[in-house]
XYZ file of C-alpha atoms in Angstrom:
638
model
C -0.018 0.175 0.000
C 2.853 2.333 0.926
C 4.676 1.583 -2.261
C 1.448 2.512 -4.403
C 1.092 5.827 -2.526
C 4.884 6.593 -3.266
C 4.341 5.786 -7.060
C 1.189 7.963 -7.012
C 3.084 11.011 -5.041
C 6.042 10.546 -7.611
C 3.536 10.466 -10.688
C 1.884 13.681 -9.291
C 5.126 15.043 -8.650
C 6.521 14.397 -12.368
C 3.181 15.895 -13.668
C 3.678 18.951 -11.800
C 7.153 19.474 -12.836
C 6.004 18.776 -16.450
C 3.490 21.506 -16.065
C 6.065 24.128 -14.326
C 8.825 23.228 -16.967
C 5.840 24.017 -19.869
C 4.375 27.098 -18.202
C 8.079 28.370 -17.770
C 8.665 27.364 -21.384
C 5.842 29.558 -22.502
C 6.615 33.087 -23.158
C 4.027 35.380 -21.616
C 2.892 38.783 -23.661
C 3.321 41.719 -21.493
C 0.930 44.737 -21.772
C 2.675 47.916 -22.847
C 1.326 51.319 -24.288
C 4.468 51.330 -26.381
C 3.027 48.356 -28.397
C -0.664 48.617 -29.847
C -0.780 45.109 -30.995
C 0.936 41.786 -30.907
C -0.004 38.466 -32.714
C 0.593 35.338 -30.789
C 2.918 33.093 -32.531
C 5.150 30.065 -32.175
C 6.363 29.625 -28.297
C 3.677 32.213 -27.146
C 0.928 29.973 -27.962
C 0.378 26.347 -26.726
C -1.982 23.706 -28.441
C -3.873 20.657 -27.296
C -6.092 18.426 -29.701
C -8.767 16.886 -27.868
C -9.905 14.292 -30.557
C -13.286 13.171 -28.333
C -14.240 16.799 -27.466
C -15.051 15.791 -24.054
C -12.464 17.985 -22.051
C -13.776 20.792 -19.766
C -11.948 24.036 -18.619
C -11.099 22.230 -15.070
C -9.659 19.472 -16.619
C -7.699 21.301 -19.462
C -6.134 23.557 -16.536
C -5.501 20.672 -14.353
C -1.765 19.259 -13.966
C -2.538 16.179 -15.923
C -3.614 17.915 -19.028
C -1.520 21.308 -18.758
C 1.456 19.221 -19.466
C 0.056 17.935 -22.437
C 0.059 21.485 -23.969
C 2.654 21.928 -26.910
C 3.999 24.979 -28.456
C 2.876 25.904 -31.615
C 5.328 24.907 -34.682
C 3.783 27.350 -36.666
C 3.465 31.356 -36.749
C -0.211 31.007 -36.567
C -1.726 27.681 -35.519
C -4.279 25.817 -37.730
C -7.108 23.730 -37.012
C -6.525 20.688 -39.414
C -8.942 17.894 -37.928
C -12.522 19.205 -38.303
C -13.985 16.329 -36.328
C -11.488 17.489 -32.982
C -11.798 20.401 -30.686
C -8.551 22.389 -30.262
C -7.696 24.000 -27.174
C -5.137 27.051 -26.919
C -3.406 28.856 -23.876
C -1.731 31.976 -23.881
C -0.288 34.016 -21.288
C -0.496 37.556 -20.782
C 1.942 39.625 -18.370
C -0.303 42.131 -16.790
C 0.600 45.815 -16.378
C -1.230 47.930 -13.736
C 0.551 50.920 -14.616
C -0.976 50.660 -18.283
C -3.276 53.631 -19.282
C -4.913 51.504 -22.009
C -8.072 48.849 -22.010
C -6.903 45.580 -23.557
C -8.775 43.086 -25.643
C -8.363 39.648 -27.699
C -9.248 39.621 -31.142
C -9.549 36.573 -33.754
C -8.842 37.418 -37.183
C -10.247 34.165 -38.924
C -14.222 35.042 -39.143
C -14.925 31.573 -40.436
C -14.399 29.606 -37.063
C -17.595 28.181 -35.874
C -17.306 28.087 -32.241
C -14.923 29.869 -30.203
C -15.069 29.617 -26.415
C -12.822 32.070 -24.302
C -11.806 31.338 -20.736
C -10.973 34.430 -19.000
C -9.606 33.957 -15.480
C -10.534 36.452 -12.563
C -8.891 37.098 -9.319
C -10.093 34.223 -7.624
C -8.884 31.991 -10.514
C -12.134 31.246 -11.466
C -12.808 31.043 -15.174
C -15.368 32.766 -17.207
C -16.576 31.565 -20.537
C -17.188 33.940 -23.466
C -18.861 32.190 -26.420
C -17.907 33.619 -29.748
C -17.900 32.243 -33.165
C -19.944 32.066 -36.777
C -22.475 29.916 -35.500
C -23.744 32.420 -32.928
C -26.355 35.492 -34.128
C -24.188 38.612 -34.898
C -26.022 40.761 -32.282
C -24.530 38.539 -29.349
C -21.175 40.209 -29.973
C -19.757 42.469 -27.380
C -18.201 44.482 -30.330
C -20.367 44.849 -33.353
C -17.203 44.269 -35.571
C -16.586 41.420 -38.208
C -13.778 39.982 -35.758
C -14.365 37.896 -32.751
C -13.091 40.292 -29.892
C -13.573 40.273 -26.108
C -12.092 42.373 -23.137
C -9.339 40.866 -20.894
C -8.845 41.716 -17.239
C -5.662 43.902 -16.290
C -5.256 41.991 -12.968
C -2.992 42.780 -9.965
C -1.445 39.559 -10.590
C 1.539 39.482 -12.536
C 0.417 36.811 -15.057
C -2.924 35.665 -16.504
C -3.284 32.502 -18.146
C -6.392 32.465 -21.037
C -7.576 28.992 -22.683
C -9.572 29.226 -25.914
C -11.664 26.146 -27.220
C -11.996 25.998 -30.817
C -14.265 23.929 -33.172
C -14.868 24.448 -36.860
C -16.351 22.382 -39.570
C -13.515 23.371 -41.884
C -9.685 24.058 -41.210
C -9.130 27.669 -39.501
C -6.202 29.742 -39.005
C -5.994 30.501 -35.252
C -4.646 34.387 -35.423
C -5.098 35.679 -31.652
C -4.216 39.145 -31.533
C -3.599 41.276 -28.446
C -4.882 45.225 -28.926
C -5.359 48.239 -27.009
C -9.108 49.343 -27.479
C -8.039 52.619 -28.800
C -5.706 50.940 -31.263
C -8.668 48.603 -32.253
C -11.022 51.294 -32.746
C -8.512 53.358 -34.862
C -7.811 50.235 -36.972
C -11.396 49.352 -37.312
C -12.315 52.524 -38.713
C -9.493 52.697 -41.255
C -10.299 49.082 -42.237
C -14.098 49.474 -42.649
C -13.104 52.798 -44.661
C -11.176 50.620 -46.903
C -13.855 47.979 -47.072
C -16.141 50.746 -48.273
C -13.651 51.926 -51.011
C -13.046 48.061 -52.087
C -17.056 47.022 -52.249
C -17.467 50.679 -53.718
C -15.334 49.675 -56.620
C -16.906 46.481 -57.099
C -20.262 48.035 -57.488
C -18.918 51.161 -59.742
C -17.483 48.815 -61.927
C -20.546 46.492 -62.277
C -22.794 49.444 -62.868
C -20.404 50.693 -65.808
C -20.587 47.194 -67.340
C -24.431 47.095 -66.807
C -24.680 50.361 -68.622
C -22.280 48.966 -71.399
C -24.455 45.780 -71.642
C -27.680 47.767 -72.214
C -25.779 50.083 -74.809
C -23.878 47.664 -76.718
C -26.056 44.303 -75.896
C -23.051 42.043 -75.613
C -23.070 38.955 -73.122
C -19.925 39.491 -72.131
C -20.651 42.492 -69.889
C -23.502 40.361 -68.470
C -20.894 37.664 -67.804
C -18.821 40.316 -66.263
C -20.726 42.047 -63.916
C -22.112 38.441 -62.151
C -18.327 37.675 -61.989
C -17.820 40.830 -60.182
C -20.636 40.569 -57.843
C -19.875 36.703 -56.770
C -16.246 37.778 -56.042
C -17.553 40.624 -54.029
C -19.861 38.414 -52.265
C -16.989 35.923 -51.462
C -14.902 38.734 -50.093
C -17.798 39.913 -47.901
C -18.169 36.328 -46.546
C -14.236 35.785 -45.992
C -14.187 39.189 -44.077
C -17.139 38.673 -42.018
C -18.689 42.067 -43.851
C -21.800 39.755 -45.140
C -22.586 38.196 -41.747
C -22.435 41.593 -39.993
C -24.615 43.608 -42.499
C -26.513 41.234 -44.942
C -27.402 37.970 -43.069
C -26.613 38.662 -39.296
C -29.442 36.665 -38.058
C -28.602 33.578 -40.310
C -25.718 31.925 -38.884
C -26.494 28.367 -40.795
C -26.536 30.341 -43.928
C -22.981 31.782 -42.942
C -21.483 28.416 -42.839
C -21.583 27.754 -46.444
C -22.395 30.981 -48.388
C -18.802 31.699 -49.213
C -18.969 28.304 -51.305
C -21.922 29.347 -53.453
C -20.243 32.663 -53.993
C -16.967 31.019 -55.214
C -18.852 28.379 -57.432
C -20.639 31.217 -59.122
C -17.363 33.183 -59.449
C -15.772 30.313 -61.223
C -18.420 29.690 -63.712
C -19.094 33.367 -64.566
C -15.465 34.062 -64.913
C -14.968 30.974 -67.638
C -18.171 32.069 -69.363
C -16.654 35.618 -69.368
C -13.114 34.154 -70.764
C -15.294 32.338 -73.569
C -17.178 35.431 -74.740
C -14.239 37.954 -74.328
C -11.780 36.111 -75.873
C -13.726 34.317 -78.613
C -12.666 30.950 -77.523
C -14.607 28.965 -79.406
C -13.493 30.382 -82.751
C -9.780 30.817 -81.994
C -9.210 27.583 -79.922
C -12.090 25.419 -80.117
C -10.080 22.401 -78.149
C -9.865 24.962 -75.248
C -13.378 25.795 -75.618
C -14.324 22.397 -75.128
C -12.206 21.878 -72.012
C -13.708 24.978 -70.603
C -17.444 23.381 -70.968
C -15.961 20.067 -69.360
C -14.544 22.179 -66.368
C -17.862 24.022 -65.997
C -19.597 21.103 -65.805
C -17.402 19.005 -63.288
C -17.357 22.380 -61.175
C -20.909 22.272 -61.193
C -21.411 18.546 -60.033
C -19.205 19.209 -57.236
C -21.253 21.938 -56.306
C -24.423 20.011 -56.458
C -22.604 17.377 -54.227
C -21.641 20.063 -51.714
C -24.980 21.114 -51.472
C -26.749 18.280 -51.033
C -24.442 15.702 -49.489
C -21.780 17.207 -47.547
C -21.478 21.098 -47.237
C -18.287 20.965 -45.261
C -16.724 20.165 -48.666
C -17.103 23.585 -49.592
C -13.951 24.168 -47.452
C -11.774 22.673 -50.122
C -11.459 26.115 -51.608
C -8.143 24.742 -53.397
C -10.179 23.389 -56.303
C -10.589 27.050 -57.602
C -7.115 26.903 -58.824
C -8.261 24.641 -61.644
C -10.784 27.360 -63.399
C -8.610 30.019 -62.492
C -5.523 28.531 -63.951
C -7.762 27.476 -67.061
C -8.987 30.872 -67.641
C -5.218 32.309 -67.094
C -4.025 29.610 -69.990
C -6.723 30.503 -72.108
C -5.725 34.149 -72.229
C -1.913 33.356 -72.709
C -3.174 30.604 -75.638
C -5.201 33.670 -77.383
C -2.449 35.886 -76.673
C -0.073 33.594 -78.461
C -2.179 33.551 -81.372
C -2.017 36.872 -82.049
C -5.413 38.374 -80.425
C -4.101 41.655 -78.722
C -7.031 42.509 -76.361
C -6.094 39.405 -74.364
C -2.610 41.132 -72.924
C -4.656 43.030 -70.532
C -6.413 39.718 -69.641
C -3.491 37.897 -69.030
C -2.069 41.013 -66.642
C -5.175 40.946 -64.817
C -5.456 37.312 -64.193
C -1.774 37.238 -63.221
C -2.599 39.401 -60.235
C -5.552 37.232 -59.382
C -3.357 34.212 -59.520
C -0.586 35.959 -57.178
C -3.334 36.991 -54.636
C -4.560 33.109 -54.704
C -1.329 31.635 -54.525
C -0.451 34.000 -51.414
C -3.618 32.738 -49.466
C -2.634 29.042 -50.430
C 1.142 29.958 -48.920
C -0.893 31.538 -45.937
C -3.178 28.478 -45.406
C 0.034 26.269 -45.469
C 1.766 28.358 -42.827
C 5.004 29.008 -44.892
C 7.572 30.208 -42.700
C 8.752 32.769 -44.899
C 5.603 34.446 -45.627
C 4.484 35.902 -42.214
C 0.721 36.829 -41.285
C -0.004 40.602 -41.239
C -2.615 43.091 -42.893
C -0.602 43.182 -46.326
C -0.840 39.439 -46.870
C -4.411 39.343 -45.357
C -5.829 41.694 -47.745
C -3.492 40.438 -50.699
C -6.258 39.012 -52.331
C -8.612 41.807 -52.325
C -5.765 43.903 -53.728
C -5.258 41.799 -56.657
C -8.691 41.323 -57.254
C -8.984 45.296 -57.452
C -5.924 45.259 -60.107
C -7.844 42.377 -61.776
C -10.968 44.528 -62.157
C -9.118 47.475 -63.691
C -7.164 45.361 -66.201
C -10.129 43.336 -67.154
C -11.842 46.687 -67.896
C -8.671 47.560 -70.104
C -9.090 44.430 -71.864
C -12.672 44.820 -72.466
C -11.950 48.732 -73.965
C -9.297 46.979 -75.924
C -11.643 44.821 -77.745
C -14.260 47.396 -78.385
C -11.530 49.483 -79.637
C -10.137 46.666 -81.674
C -13.619 46.013 -83.177
C -13.792 49.836 -83.909
C -10.668 49.546 -85.908
C -11.726 46.408 -87.537
C -14.994 48.099 -88.448
C -13.111 51.255 -90.172
C -10.780 49.062 -91.958
C -13.780 47.070 -93.499
C -15.325 50.547 -94.169
C -12.063 51.779 -96.094
C -12.052 48.538 -97.850
C -15.741 48.882 -99.103
C -14.859 52.447 -100.087
C -11.980 51.461 -102.167
C -13.942 48.760 -103.742
C -16.712 51.383 -104.833
C -13.893 53.553 -106.235
C -12.751 50.503 -108.115
C -16.357 49.934 -109.549
C -16.740 53.641 -110.435
C -13.359 53.430 -112.272
C -14.713 50.308 -113.998
C -18.000 51.905 -115.036
C -15.969 55.076 -116.442
C -14.047 52.495 -118.326
C -17.013 50.888 -119.701
C -18.837 54.160 -120.499
C -15.463 55.032 -122.591
C -15.638 52.059 -124.587
C -19.313 52.545 -125.356
C -18.974 55.930 -126.449
C -15.897 54.732 -128.814
C -18.022 51.877 -130.109
C -21.153 54.488 -130.728
C -18.538 56.718 -132.637
C -17.290 53.941 -134.738
C -20.837 53.027 -135.386
C -21.609 56.559 -136.284
C -18.977 56.541 -138.795
C -20.301 53.428 -140.307
C -23.740 55.130 -140.580
C -22.175 57.953 -142.361
C -20.278 56.045 -144.945
C -23.331 53.881 -145.684
C -25.179 57.295 -146.401
C -22.783 58.083 -148.866
C -23.791 54.977 -150.283
C -27.235 55.382 -150.099
C -26.697 58.469 -152.043
C -24.880 57.128 -154.601
C -27.935 54.398 -155.028
C -30.388 57.398 -155.081
C -28.594 58.733 -158.199
C -28.785 55.314 -159.768
C -32.461 55.309 -158.847
C -32.987 58.959 -160.909
C -31.483 56.947 -163.889
C -34.078 53.956 -163.291
C -36.892 56.780 -162.991
C -36.115 57.906 -166.430
C -36.859 54.640 -167.641
C -39.870 54.227 -165.560
C -41.446 57.263 -167.251
C -40.997 55.325 -170.338
C -43.431 52.565 -168.973
C -46.081 55.421 -167.753
C -48.428 53.225 -170.099
C -48.305 50.557 -167.965
C -48.002 52.155 -164.875
C -51.553 53.954 -165.745
C -52.891 50.636 -166.239
C -51.508 49.992 -162.588
C -52.931 52.928 -160.900
C -56.230 51.551 -160.799
C -54.927 48.507 -158.835
C -52.706 50.839 -156.788
C -55.571 52.952 -155.957
C -57.296 50.088 -154.128
C -54.156 49.039 -152.521
C -53.542 52.655 -151.519
C -57.103 52.874 -149.653
C -56.292 49.424 -147.504
C -52.728 50.937 -147.191
C -53.823 54.088 -145.771
C -56.187 52.193 -143.304
C -53.370 50.392 -142.073
C -51.160 53.400 -141.690
C -53.677 55.062 -139.457
C -54.271 51.892 -137.129
C -50.306 51.775 -136.929
C -50.113 55.424 -136.244
C -52.630 55.285 -133.599
C -51.122 52.303 -131.969
C -47.260 54.123 -131.858
C -49.168 57.310 -130.329
C -50.904 54.839 -127.630
C -47.356 53.301 -126.899
C -45.482 56.635 -127.300
C -43.017 54.957 -129.562
C -41.523 52.762 -126.604
C -42.876 49.286 -125.835
C -42.668 47.771 -122.205
C -39.667 45.782 -123.421
C -37.709 48.905 -124.423
C -39.199 50.653 -121.086
C -37.971 47.927 -119.119
C -34.430 48.329 -119.968
C -34.122 51.844 -118.674
C -36.174 50.567 -115.528
C -35.607 47.045 -115.207
C -36.296 46.155 -111.417
C -37.364 47.774 -108.141
C -33.974 48.522 -107.201
C -33.731 50.990 -110.362
C -37.010 52.300 -109.633
C -36.305 53.124 -106.210
C -33.119 55.037 -107.228
C -34.733 57.073 -109.541
C -37.487 57.934 -106.999
C -34.910 58.855 -104.621
C -32.889 61.123 -106.791
C -36.190 62.709 -107.718
C -37.558 63.078 -104.601
C -34.490 64.619 -102.595
C -33.103 66.243 -105.661
C -33.129 69.581 -103.834
C -31.709 68.070 -100.587
C -33.290 66.112 -97.570
C -35.422 67.661 -94.856
C -37.132 65.934 -92.156
C -41.030 65.958 -92.161
C -41.218 65.912 -88.637
C -38.513 68.483 -87.362
C -37.023 69.740 -90.515
C -33.704 68.305 -89.600
C -31.542 67.861 -92.814
C -28.823 65.396 -91.725
C -30.093 61.729 -92.308
C -28.770 58.084 -92.290
C -30.000 54.960 -94.295
C -33.132 53.380 -93.096
C -34.108 50.106 -93.201
C -36.247 49.931 -96.472
C -33.982 50.384 -99.772
C -33.096 53.903 -100.427
C -35.128 55.123 -97.408
C -33.861 57.878 -95.112
C -33.813 58.119 -91.358
C -33.599 61.183 -89.548
C -30.462 61.775 -87.569
C -32.092 63.900 -84.896
C -35.745 62.351 -84.215
C -35.199 59.349 -85.643
C -38.422 59.375 -88.220
C -37.739 57.094 -91.105
C -39.088 58.173 -94.671
C -39.499 55.482 -97.292
C -38.749 56.419 -100.985
C -42.362 55.987 -102.101
C -43.765 57.738 -99.313
C -45.582 61.024 -100.442
C -45.426 60.024 -103.954
C -48.152 58.873 -106.444
C -46.866 55.333 -105.911
C -47.558 55.162 -102.300
C -49.833 52.501 -101.136
C -49.843 51.096 -104.997
C -50.021 47.255 -105.107
C -49.046 46.513 -108.522
C -45.285 46.191 -109.462
C -43.708 49.523 -109.291
C -41.951 49.115 -112.947
C -45.301 48.406 -114.405
C -46.779 51.383 -112.378
C -43.820 53.535 -114.045
C -44.986 52.030 -117.280
C -48.487 53.027 -116.609
C -47.568 56.538 -115.603
C -45.656 56.993 -118.488
C -48.544 55.634 -121.066
C -51.058 57.791 -119.489
C -48.897 60.912 -119.740
C -47.789 60.034 -123.400
C -51.177 59.643 -124.321
C -52.538 62.910 -122.555
C -54.576 60.517 -120.710
C -56.476 59.175 -123.546
C -55.361 55.692 -123.241
C -58.379 53.468 -121.618
C -58.263 51.236 -118.861
C -58.961 48.107 -121.076
C -55.723 48.950 -123.143
C -53.954 49.397 -119.938
C -54.884 46.105 -118.583
C -54.110 44.547 -121.841
C -50.645 45.731 -122.097
C -49.539 45.488 -118.405
C -51.590 42.075 -117.575
C -53.216 43.684 -114.664
C -56.917 43.707 -114.047
C -58.981 46.385 -115.516
C -60.355 47.771 -112.423
C -57.021 48.277 -111.176
C -55.811 50.000 -114.164
C -59.017 52.434 -113.830
C -58.258 53.340 -110.387
C -54.658 54.042 -110.828
C -54.989 55.779 -114.089
C -57.947 57.876 -112.570
C -55.261 59.143 -109.869
C -52.618 59.830 -112.458
C -55.176 61.826 -114.510
C -56.235 63.755 -111.408
C -52.338 64.789 -110.873
C -52.088 65.702 -114.675
C -55.071 68.221 -114.162
C -53.289 69.608 -111.120
C -50.303 70.091 -112.786
C -51.253 71.293 -116.316
C -49.155 74.429 -116.180
C -46.290 72.616 -114.962
C -46.489 69.958 -117.692
C -47.186 72.257 -120.521
C -43.552 72.298 -121.775
C -42.040 69.476 -120.074
C -41.240 67.267 -122.711
C -40.626 63.792 -122.993
C -39.718 63.854 -119.274
C -42.653 65.407 -118.197
C -44.345 62.172 -116.882
C -41.586 62.019 -114.049
C -42.997 65.203 -112.512
C -46.157 63.320 -112.035
C -44.432 61.191 -109.498
C -44.473 63.897 -106.652
C -48.125 64.923 -105.652
C -49.071 68.230 -104.867
C -50.214 67.433 -101.540
C -46.937 65.707 -100.496
C -44.993 68.682 -101.460
C -47.007 70.971 -99.315
C -46.899 68.582 -96.378
């Protein structure tokens, strides 16, 4: 029995010695007005993993478990096992002479549950419950980080214990700060948050205006991508939980995963649209669609099977690297707007890698405000350069359009030169033909001389001609009748048949061009506002007012308006009615034009009415007078 008591005493003494050694090995952080803040690191913070999660504060503070705490081997400890509870211990050297109030602050806002055990003067521990799983309103300080006040007790050293449990790996970044510095720092931090999220909104609104102006889907993808990244940053910073859903801690646990999914999808869709991946790199386009499909399947699995899988943020390196590689590939193929895209994604990739290195606790990359907000800064730079890329693309399209217009003008000039060459060739051929006709006229004159000689012989045959006069008299009567009929038909057709008339106005295009030249030969003036500048309208040869947008077709306010017959036949009918001075009948017009007699009668009556109204104007108009009937008198006054 005495041996057992001795063994128990030895074991307790050994545990106490281990505890004393461990406590002495841990460095106590002093309270000093000369230092505004201090981040606990390495030997300043001890760790203990509770795999079962059954330890209480009394057990943890007892000599048996106190000896099991180990100094942190990392600059900032990480809770790697999501099924375990982690205990952390820090020592603070109190200073009664300090003029500041002090608090402890936790930087990682994703930790589900943080319980801080603060000692009092009687060595009892008061528990303060913090974490993302608690409603935001329960926090002592309405701030995005978890913060509690500490007691500056008369005793030299106070030991604080912290119990952490989270569904995802978390960085245990514990900071000792004076309250005055905390307020100063928080105001500056929220000010820069306002600038950052304001820039996200400004860029999104700008691209929304561009989307409504240009109607290109790339702007919509970029807006959704920007808003998704902004939402993720708000989730990571704790701003979303503070201002958007403060009473929804459950939603706060996986909202960042939904934001990351949307950012990845819209980033790849924006890459496809901006860089024309389908036409410039079709294989890469298929790879992008494959990654979008796989990322969507993983998102569905996280949402419906295990929401803790959202914590695997490292998978975002796949769509991010794919977008970056696509930009490099398209730039290599000579598409210059991709250069700004590559620069922007280089910043974003660098920010993402810094975050990965921080999560891996790389020793040469210490934690601080610069590294903590590096991703936000890189995202701002990415937004800036992506905006340059979008503007460069618009400028590239404008340059391409101007080049196409110049090529069109050059082609029109070539066509004009070709037309002039053909006209010169035709003039030369006409001159040669005229020369031939003159020569033939000389031959005919010579033949006329020969005919005179023949007439002398004909006089000798007068008797025979006298006998034939009776027969010729009868033939003359028949011939006179035929001549009168031919003359009547010739007058009715005004010496031009429809086939010959169709050579001048062969189709609808030629008729519209004639109407356009005739209608606006004195210049264009809008009938609504009187503006004289115009652009081409939707219909052939129509004109659209540059000021009020009123569009006037080429047949509006003419005698041809609301005419259902083919326009070249309407031209010919107009010509026939004018050339016959309105004497041609509707039956004749129907026969010539193969149009119903009632239609011919209605339209010829309209033409005759205009002829009556323009008698004075048509009196000396000549063979072109029929074209003056096109513009109705009321149209000119209107």
